[in-house]
CSV table of C-alpha atoms and ligand atoms in Angstrom, one decimal:
chain,number,residue,atom,x,y,z
A,816,MET,CA,-7.9,30.8,9.7
A,817,GLU,CA,-11.2,29.0,10.0
A,818,LYS,CA,-11.7,25.3,10.5
A,819,VAL,CA,-10.5,22.9,7.8
A,820,ASN,CA,-10.7,19.2,7.3
A,821,ALA,CA,-7.4,17.5,7.9
A,822,TYR,CA,-5.8,14.1,8.5
A,823,ILE,CA,-4.3,14.1,12.0
A,824,THR,CA,-2.4,11.7,14.1
A,825,ASP,CA,-1.1,11.8,17.7
A,826,ALA,CA,2.7,11.5,17.5
A,827,PRO,CA,4.4,9.2,18.4
A,828,GLY,CA,1.6,7.1,19.7
A,829,GLY,CA,-0.3,6.7,16.4
A,830,THR,CA,-3.9,6.6,15.1
A,831,VAL,CA,-5.3,8.5,12.2
A,832,LYS,CA,-8.5,10.6,11.9
A,833,PHE,CA,-10.0,12.8,9.3
A,834,THR,CA,-11.5,15.7,11.2
A,835,GLN,CA,-11.9,19.5,11.4
A,836,VAL,CA,-9.0,21.3,12.9
A,837,ASN,CA,-8.4,25.0,13.7
A,838,ILE,CA,-4.8,26.1,13.5
A,839,ASP,CA,-4.9,29.8,14.0
A,840,ASP,CA,-1.3,30.5,15.0
A,841,GLU,CA,0.1,29.6,11.6
A,842,LYS,CA,2.1,32.3,9.9
A,843,GLY,CA,2.9,32.9,6.3
A,844,ASN,CA,2.5,35.2,3.3
A,845,VAL,CA,1.1,32.6,0.9
A,846,THR,CA,-2.1,30.5,1.3
A,847,LEU,CA,-2.0,27.1,-0.2
A,848,ARG,CA,-4.4,24.3,-1.0
A,849,PRO,CA,-3.1,20.8,-1.8
A,850,ILE,CA,-3.8,19.4,-5.2
A,851,LEU,CA,-2.3,16.0,-4.4
A,852,THR,CA,-0.7,14.6,-1.3
A,853,GLY,CA,1.3,11.4,-1.5
A,854,ILE,CA,1.3,8.7,1.2
A,855,CYS,CA,4.4,6.8,2.1
A,856,GLY,CA,5.9,4.4,4.6
A,857,THR,CA,6.6,7.2,7.1
A,858,ASP,CA,2.9,8.2,7.2
A,859,ARG,CA,1.9,4.6,7.7
A,860,GLY,CA,4.6,4.1,10.3
A,861,MET,CA,3.3,7.1,12.3
A,862,VAL,CA,-0.3,5.9,12.2
A,863,LYS,CA,0.9,2.6,13.5
A,864,GLY,CA,2.9,4.3,16.2
A,865,SER,CA,6.2,2.7,15.1
A,866,LEU,CA,8.2,5.9,14.6
A,867,SER,CA,9.4,7.0,18.0
A,868,PHE,CA,11.2,10.1,16.7
A,869,THR,CA,8.0,11.8,15.7
A,870,TYR,CA,6.2,14.4,17.9
A,871,ASN,CA,3.3,16.9,17.9
A,872,PRO,CA,3.8,20.6,17.4
A,873,GLU,CA,4.2,22.6,20.7
A,874,GLY,CA,0.8,23.4,22.2
A,875,TYR,CA,-1.1,20.8,20.2
A,876,ASP,CA,-2.2,17.3,21.1
A,877,PHE,CA,-2.3,16.3,17.5
A,878,LEU,CA,-0.2,16.6,14.3
A,879,VAL,CA,-1.5,17.1,10.8
A,880,LEU,CA,-0.1,14.4,8.6
A,881,GLY,CA,1.5,14.8,5.2
A,882,HIS,CA,4.9,15.7,3.9
A,883,GLU,CA,4.6,14.8,0.2
A,884,SER,CA,2.5,17.4,-1.6
A,885,LEU,CA,1.8,19.3,-4.8
A,886,CYS,CA,0.0,22.5,-3.9
A,887,GLU,CA,-1.7,25.5,-5.6
A,888,VAL,CA,-1.4,29.1,-4.4
A,889,ILE,CA,-4.8,30.5,-3.6
A,890,GLU,CA,-3.7,33.8,-2.0
A,891,SER,CA,-0.3,35.5,-2.1
A,892,ASP,CA,1.2,38.6,-0.5
A,893,SER,CA,4.6,37.5,-2.0
A,894,PRO,CA,6.0,39.1,-5.1
A,895,GLU,CA,7.4,35.6,-6.0
A,896,PHE,CA,4.1,33.7,-6.2
A,897,LYS,CA,0.8,34.5,-7.7
A,898,LYS,CA,-2.6,32.8,-7.5
A,899,GLY,CA,-2.7,29.6,-9.4
A,900,ASP,CA,1.0,28.8,-9.2
A,901,ARG,CA,1.9,25.2,-8.5
A,902,VAL,CA,4.4,24.7,-5.7
A,903,VAL,CA,6.0,22.1,-3.5
A,904,PRO,CA,6.5,23.1,0.1
A,905,LEU,CA,9.8,22.1,1.8
A,906,VAL,CA,9.4,19.5,4.5
A,907,ARG,CA,12.4,20.4,6.8
A,908,ARG,CA,12.5,23.8,8.5
A,909,PRO,CA,15.9,24.9,9.9
A,910,GLY,CA,16.9,25.2,13.5
A,911,ASP,CA,19.9,27.3,14.5
A,912,CYS,CA,22.9,25.0,14.0
A,913,PRO,CA,25.6,25.8,11.4
A,914,ASN,CA,24.2,23.4,8.8
A,915,CYS,CA,20.7,24.8,9.2
A,916,ARG,CA,22.0,28.3,9.0
A,917,ILE,CA,23.6,27.7,5.6
A,918,GLY,CA,20.4,26.3,4.2
A,919,ARG,CA,21.2,22.6,4.8
A,920,PRO,CA,18.7,21.6,7.5
A,921,ASP,CA,18.9,18.1,5.9
A,922,ASN,CA,22.3,17.9,7.6
A,923,CYS,CA,21.1,19.4,10.9
A,924,SER,CA,23.8,18.9,13.5
A,925,ASP,CA,21.7,19.2,16.7
A,926,GLY,CA,18.3,17.8,15.8
A,927,GLU,CA,16.6,21.1,16.4
A,928,LYS,CA,15.0,21.3,12.9
A,929,HIS,CA,11.4,20.5,12.3
A,930,GLU,CA,9.7,18.5,9.6
A,931,ALA,CA,6.2,19.2,8.3
A,932,GLY,CA,3.9,16.3,9.1
A,933,ILE,CA,6.6,14.4,11.0
A,934,THR,CA,8.4,16.2,13.8
A,935,GLY,CA,6.8,19.2,15.6
A,936,LEU,CA,5.2,20.9,12.6
A,937,HIS,CA,1.8,20.5,11.0
A,938,GLY,CA,1.9,18.7,7.6
A,939,PHE,CA,0.1,19.3,4.3
A,940,MET,CA,-2.9,16.9,4.4
A,941,ARG,CA,-5.5,19.6,5.0
A,942,GLU,CA,-7.8,21.7,2.9
A,943,ARG,CA,-5.8,24.9,3.3
A,944,PHE,CA,-2.7,26.2,5.1
A,945,LYS,CA,-0.4,29.2,5.2
A,946,ASP,CA,3.3,29.2,4.6
A,947,PHE,CA,6.1,31.6,3.8
A,948,ASP,CA,7.4,32.1,0.2
A,949,PHE,CA,10.9,31.0,1.2
A,950,ASN,CA,9.6,27.6,2.0
A,951,LEU,CA,8.1,27.0,-1.4
A,952,VAL,CA,9.6,25.6,-4.6
A,953,LYS,CA,7.7,26.6,-7.8
A,954,VAL,CA,6.8,23.9,-10.4
A,955,ASP,CA,7.6,25.5,-13.7
A,956,ASP,CA,7.2,22.6,-16.1
A,957,PRO,CA,3.5,22.6,-17.3
A,958,ASP,CA,3.9,19.1,-18.8
A,959,LEU,CA,4.9,17.5,-15.5
A,960,GLY,CA,1.3,17.1,-14.4
A,961,ASP,CA,0.5,15.0,-11.4
A,962,ILE,CA,4.1,13.6,-11.3
A,963,ALA,CA,5.2,16.8,-9.6
A,964,VAL,CA,3.8,15.2,-6.4
A,965,LEU,CA,6.9,13.0,-6.5
A,966,THR,CA,9.2,16.0,-6.0
A,967,GLU,CA,9.5,15.2,-2.3
A,968,PRO,CA,10.5,11.6,-2.5
A,969,THR,CA,12.7,12.3,-5.5
A,970,LYS,CA,14.6,15.0,-3.6
A,971,ASN,CA,15.7,12.4,-1.1
A,972,VAL,CA,17.2,10.4,-3.9
A,973,VAL,CA,19.0,13.4,-5.4
A,974,LYS,CA,20.6,14.1,-2.0
A,975,ALA,CA,21.6,10.5,-1.5
A,976,PHE,CA,23.3,10.4,-4.9
A,977,GLU,CA,25.2,13.6,-3.8
A,978,VAL,CA,26.4,11.6,-0.8
A,979,PHE,CA,27.3,8.8,-3.1
A,980,GLU,CA,29.3,11.1,-5.3
A,981,LYS,CA,31.2,12.6,-2.4
A,982,VAL,CA,32.1,9.2,-0.9
A,983,SER,CA,33.0,7.7,-4.2
A,984,GLN,CA,35.8,10.2,-4.7
A,985,ARG,CA,38.0,8.5,-2.1
A,986,SER,CA,39.1,6.0,-4.8
A,987,VAL,CA,38.8,5.4,-8.5
A,988,TYR,CA,35.2,4.3,-8.6
A,989,ALA,CA,34.2,4.8,-12.2
A,990,ASN,CA,35.2,2.3,-15.0
A,991,ASN,CA,38.1,2.8,-17.3
A,992,ILE,CA,36.1,5.2,-19.6
A,993,SER,CA,35.0,7.2,-16.5
A,994,THR,CA,31.4,6.1,-16.5
A,995,TYR,CA,29.5,3.7,-14.3
A,996,GLU,CA,28.6,1.4,-17.1
A,997,GLY,CA,29.2,-2.2,-16.0
A,998,LYS,CA,28.9,-1.2,-12.3
A,999,LYS,CA,26.1,-2.9,-10.4
A,1000,ALA,CA,23.6,-1.1,-8.2
A,1001,LEU,CA,21.2,-3.1,-6.1
A,1002,ILE,CA,18.2,-1.4,-4.5
A,1003,ILE,CA,16.5,-3.3,-1.6
A,1004,GLY,CA,12.7,-2.8,-1.7
A,1005,THR,CA,10.1,-2.2,-4.5
A,1006,GLY,CA,8.1,0.8,-3.1
A,1007,SER,CA,8.0,4.2,-4.7
A,1008,GLU,CA,11.2,5.4,-3.1
A,1009,ALA,CA,13.0,2.2,-4.4
A,1010,PHE,CA,11.7,2.8,-7.9
A,1011,ILE,CA,12.9,6.5,-7.9
A,1012,TYR,CA,16.3,5.3,-6.6
A,1013,ALA,CA,16.3,2.8,-9.5
A,1014,PHE,CA,15.4,5.5,-12.1
A,1015,MET,CA,18.3,7.6,-10.9
A,1016,SER,CA,20.6,4.6,-10.8
A,1017,VAL,CA,19.8,3.9,-14.5
A,1018,ASP,CA,20.2,7.5,-15.3
A,1019,TYR,CA,23.8,7.4,-13.8
A,1020,GLY,CA,24.5,4.4,-16.0
A,1021,PHE,CA,24.5,1.6,-13.4
A,1022,ASP,CA,23.4,-1.9,-14.2
A,1023,THR,CA,20.4,-1.6,-11.9
A,1024,TYR,CA,18.6,-4.3,-9.9
A,1025,ILE,CA,15.8,-4.0,-7.4
A,1026,LEU,CA,15.1,-6.8,-4.9
A,1027,ASN,CA,12.2,-8.0,-2.8
A,1028,ARG,CA,11.6,-11.2,-0.8
A,1029,HIS,CA,8.5,-12.0,-2.8
A,1030,PRO,CA,7.2,-11.8,-6.4
A,1031,ILE,CA,6.0,-8.3,-7.5
A,1032,GLU,CA,2.8,-7.4,-9.3
A,1033,ASP,CA,2.6,-7.1,-13.0
A,1034,ASN,CA,2.4,-3.3,-13.0
A,1035,LYS,CA,5.8,-3.3,-11.2
A,1036,ILE,CA,7.3,-5.8,-13.6
A,1037,GLU,CA,6.1,-3.5,-16.5
A,1038,MET,CA,7.6,-0.5,-14.8
A,1039,CYS,CA,11.0,-2.3,-14.5
A,1040,ARG,CA,10.8,-3.3,-18.2
A,1041,GLU,CA,10.0,0.3,-19.3
A,1042,PHE,CA,12.9,1.8,-17.3
A,1043,GLY,CA,15.5,-0.9,-17.8
A,1044,ILE,CA,15.6,-2.2,-14.2
A,1045,LYS,CA,16.1,-5.9,-13.4
A,1046,PHE,CA,14.0,-7.4,-10.7
A,1047,ILE,CA,15.3,-10.1,-8.3
A,1048,ASP,CA,12.9,-12.2,-6.2
A,1049,SER,CA,15.2,-13.1,-3.3
A,1050,SER,CA,12.9,-16.0,-2.2
A,1051,LYS,CA,14.2,-17.9,-5.3
A,1052,GLU,CA,17.7,-19.3,-5.2
A,1053,PRO,CA,20.2,-18.7,-6.6
A,1054,GLU,CA,19.8,-15.0,-6.4
A,1055,PHE,CA,23.1,-14.0,-7.9
A,1056,PRO,CA,25.7,-15.7,-10.0
A,1057,GLU,CA,28.8,-16.6,-8.1
A,1058,LYS,CA,30.9,-13.6,-9.1
A,1059,PHE,CA,28.1,-11.0,-8.7
A,1060,HIS,CA,29.5,-8.0,-6.7
A,1061,ILE,CA,27.4,-5.0,-5.8
A,1062,ASP,CA,29.2,-1.6,-6.3
A,1063,PHE,CA,26.4,0.5,-5.0
A,1064,LEU,CA,23.8,-0.8,-2.5
A,1065,ILE,CA,20.7,1.2,-1.5
A,1066,ASP,CA,18.4,0.1,1.2
A,1067,THR,CA,14.8,1.3,1.5
A,1068,SER,CA,13.7,-1.5,3.9
A,1069,GLY,CA,15.4,-0.5,7.1
A,1070,ASP,CA,15.8,-4.3,7.9
A,1071,PRO,CA,19.3,-4.9,9.3
A,1072,GLY,CA,19.2,-8.6,8.4
A,1073,THR,CA,18.6,-7.9,4.8
A,1074,ILE,CA,21.1,-5.1,4.7
A,1075,PHE,CA,24.0,-7.1,6.1
A,1076,LYS,CA,23.2,-10.1,3.9
A,1077,TYR,CA,23.8,-7.9,0.8
A,1078,VAL,CA,26.7,-5.8,2.4
A,1079,ARG,CA,28.5,-9.2,2.3
A,1080,LYS,CA,28.0,-9.3,-1.5
A,1081,MET,CA,29.6,-5.9,-2.0
A,1082,ASN,CA,32.6,-5.1,-4.2
A,1083,TYR,CA,35.8,-3.4,-3.3
A,1084,ASN,CA,35.2,0.3,-2.6
A,1085,GLY,CA,31.5,-0.3,-2.6
A,1086,ILE,CA,29.1,2.3,-1.2
A,1087,ALA,CA,25.9,1.5,0.7
A,1088,ILE,CA,23.3,4.2,1.3
A,1089,LEU,CA,20.9,3.4,4.1
A,1090,PHE,CA,17.6,5.3,3.6
A,1091,GLY,CA,14.7,3.2,4.8
A,1092,THR,CA,13.8,3.4,8.5
A,1093,ASN,CA,11.9,0.7,10.5
A,1094,GLY,CA,12.3,0.9,14.2
A,1095,LYS,CA,10.3,-2.3,14.6
A,1096,ALA,CA,12.6,-4.4,12.3
A,1097,PRO,CA,13.9,-7.5,14.1
A,1098,LYS,CA,17.4,-7.8,15.6
A,1099,THR,CA,20.1,-9.4,13.6
A,1100,GLU,CA,23.5,-10.8,14.4
A,1101,ILE,CA,26.7,-9.1,13.0
A,1102,ASP,CA,30.0,-10.9,13.6
A,1103,GLY,CA,33.6,-10.1,13.2
A,1104,GLU,CA,33.7,-11.6,9.7
A,1105,ASP,CA,31.1,-8.9,8.7
A,1106,ILE,CA,33.3,-6.1,10.0
A,1107,ASP,CA,36.4,-7.6,8.4
A,1108,TYR,CA,34.6,-7.8,5.1
A,1109,ILE,CA,33.6,-4.1,5.3
A,1110,ILE,CA,37.1,-3.0,6.3
A,1111,GLU,CA,39.2,-5.1,3.9
A,1112,ARG,CA,37.2,-3.8,1.0
A,1113,ASN,CA,37.0,-0.1,1.9
A,1114,ILE,CA,33.2,-0.4,2.0
A,1115,THR,CA,31.3,2.8,3.1
A,1116,LEU,CA,28.0,2.6,4.9
A,1117,ALA,CA,26.3,6.0,4.8
A,1118,GLY,CA,23.0,7.1,6.2
A,1119,SER,CA,21.1,9.7,4.2
A,1120,VAL,CA,18.0,11.6,5.2
A,1121,ASP,CA,15.9,14.3,3.6
A,1122,ALA,CA,17.4,17.1,1.3
A,1123,ALA,CA,17.6,20.8,0.9
A,1124,ARG,CA,16.0,23.3,-1.5
A,1125,ILE,CA,18.6,22.7,-4.2
A,1126,HIS,CA,17.7,19.0,-4.3
A,1127,TYR,CA,14.0,19.8,-4.7
A,1128,MET,CA,14.9,22.0,-7.7
A,1129,ARG,CA,17.0,19.2,-9.2
A,1130,ALA,CA,14.3,16.7,-8.4
A,1131,LEU,CA,11.9,18.7,-10.5
A,1132,ASP,CA,14.4,18.6,-13.4
A,1133,TYR,CA,14.9,14.9,-13.2
A,1134,LEU,CA,11.1,14.3,-13.1
A,1135,SER,CA,10.7,16.5,-16.2
A,1136,LYS,CA,13.4,14.5,-18.0
A,1137,TRP,CA,11.9,11.1,-17.1
A,1138,LYS,CA,8.5,12.3,-18.0
A,1139,ARG,CA,9.7,13.5,-21.4
A,1140,ARG,CA,11.5,10.2,-22.0
A,1141,HIS,CA,8.9,7.8,-20.8
A,1142,GLY,CA,5.6,9.7,-21.2
A,1143,GLU,CA,2.5,7.8,-20.1
A,1144,ALA,CA,4.7,5.1,-18.5
A,1145,MET,CA,6.0,7.6,-16.0
A,1146,ASN,CA,2.5,8.4,-14.9
A,1147,LYS,CA,2.0,4.8,-13.9
A,1148,ILE,CA,4.1,5.3,-10.9
A,1149,ILE,CA,0.9,6.8,-9.4
A,1150,THR,CA,-1.0,3.6,-8.8
A,1151,GLY,CA,-4.1,5.0,-7.0
A,1152,TYR,CA,-6.0,8.2,-6.5
A,1153,PHE,CA,-8.0,8.4,-3.2
A,1154,LYS,CA,-10.5,10.9,-1.8
A,1155,PRO,CA,-9.9,13.0,1.3
A,1156,GLY,CA,-11.5,11.1,4.2
A,1157,ASP,CA,-10.2,7.7,3.1
A,1158,ILE,CA,-8.7,6.1,6.3
A,1159,ASP,CA,-8.2,2.6,5.1
A,1160,LEU,CA,-5.4,3.8,2.8
A,1161,PHE,CA,-3.3,4.6,5.9
A,1162,GLU,CA,-3.8,1.1,7.4
A,1163,ASN,CA,-3.7,-1.1,4.4
A,1164,LYS,CA,-1.4,-0.9,1.4
A,1165,PRO,CA,-3.4,-1.4,-1.8
A,1166,SER,CA,-2.1,-4.3,-3.9
A,1167,GLY,CA,0.4,-3.3,-6.6
A,1168,GLU,CA,1.0,0.1,-4.9
A,1169,ILE,CA,3.9,2.1,-6.1
A,1170,LYS,CA,2.6,5.6,-5.1
A,1171,SER,CA,-0.9,6.2,-3.7
A,1172,VAL,CA,-2.1,9.8,-3.7
A,1173,ILE,CA,-5.0,11.8,-2.3
A,1174,ARG,CA,-6.7,14.2,-4.7
A,1175,TRP,CA,-7.9,17.2,-2.7
B,2558,LIG,ZN1,20.1,22.3,12.7
């Protein structure tokens, strides 16, 4: 392949550049061009050099960024895809462990998997690239539009709810009519991933709250209103009524102080999913009372990362459903379109950002 423009970093040290790269050892039977690529906390963390688990592909002194994408097939030697098809490429690529071999590299048991744009595999923020058909998920719903770029962050949420469902089976978790109505879910954070967690939580029937340490912009307030999510500004006391107990806690902040503050407000048999990562978050103290609280109430803390092909497919169905139900309001989750070459976007989060995307 000839030279193409790409966003690159040097992992794990950081920096970001938009420059020409030549990646001629890439294999695949489908050639793709991105239509949209999303930017998230992981991309910004890498550029800042705060994600120590990231690394360049073997033989390269750089890594092409980008793991959230909606792409178009421009050439295909695969019977499954034709020119013009819209697809989402999988981020994680399997290693050789038992979980990877059954198609669940999201549960990789030896860390030998790779992730496009994150760990040892070039990402999708470049004008063209090759991939194999078995790494692509087709976008069938023509009405989904640009929202299909959210498939990647949504698949994380689908998998996390799968973890939630498995863990919740250890006791009677639903209410007395076997639904989650009346159960409280609290999501820490107000970024795109937090909102998608909140959409799913509402979908499951939870009384859904999102929380931040500061007020949120009007577009986010509007998004909450549209989707039936309640916002809590934790800088204002009192945050919760006395008897408020969280049944399902989801963290997108990666901040241990915040997480443990709300773990101590969890209900019996509560489940906490930890999703946000922030290696630079400050230390916090945990004491014996915290541990007692968790044990005496059968609280489960579960980490959840990434997802498998099945979750991408379900993510597309959820996005179609939400788009059908909320129409134009759903499109407002994309708060900014940027041009390839914009660097500032990686260093400064635009005000009111839910999801910023680059239109290629
Ligand atoms: Zn593995």
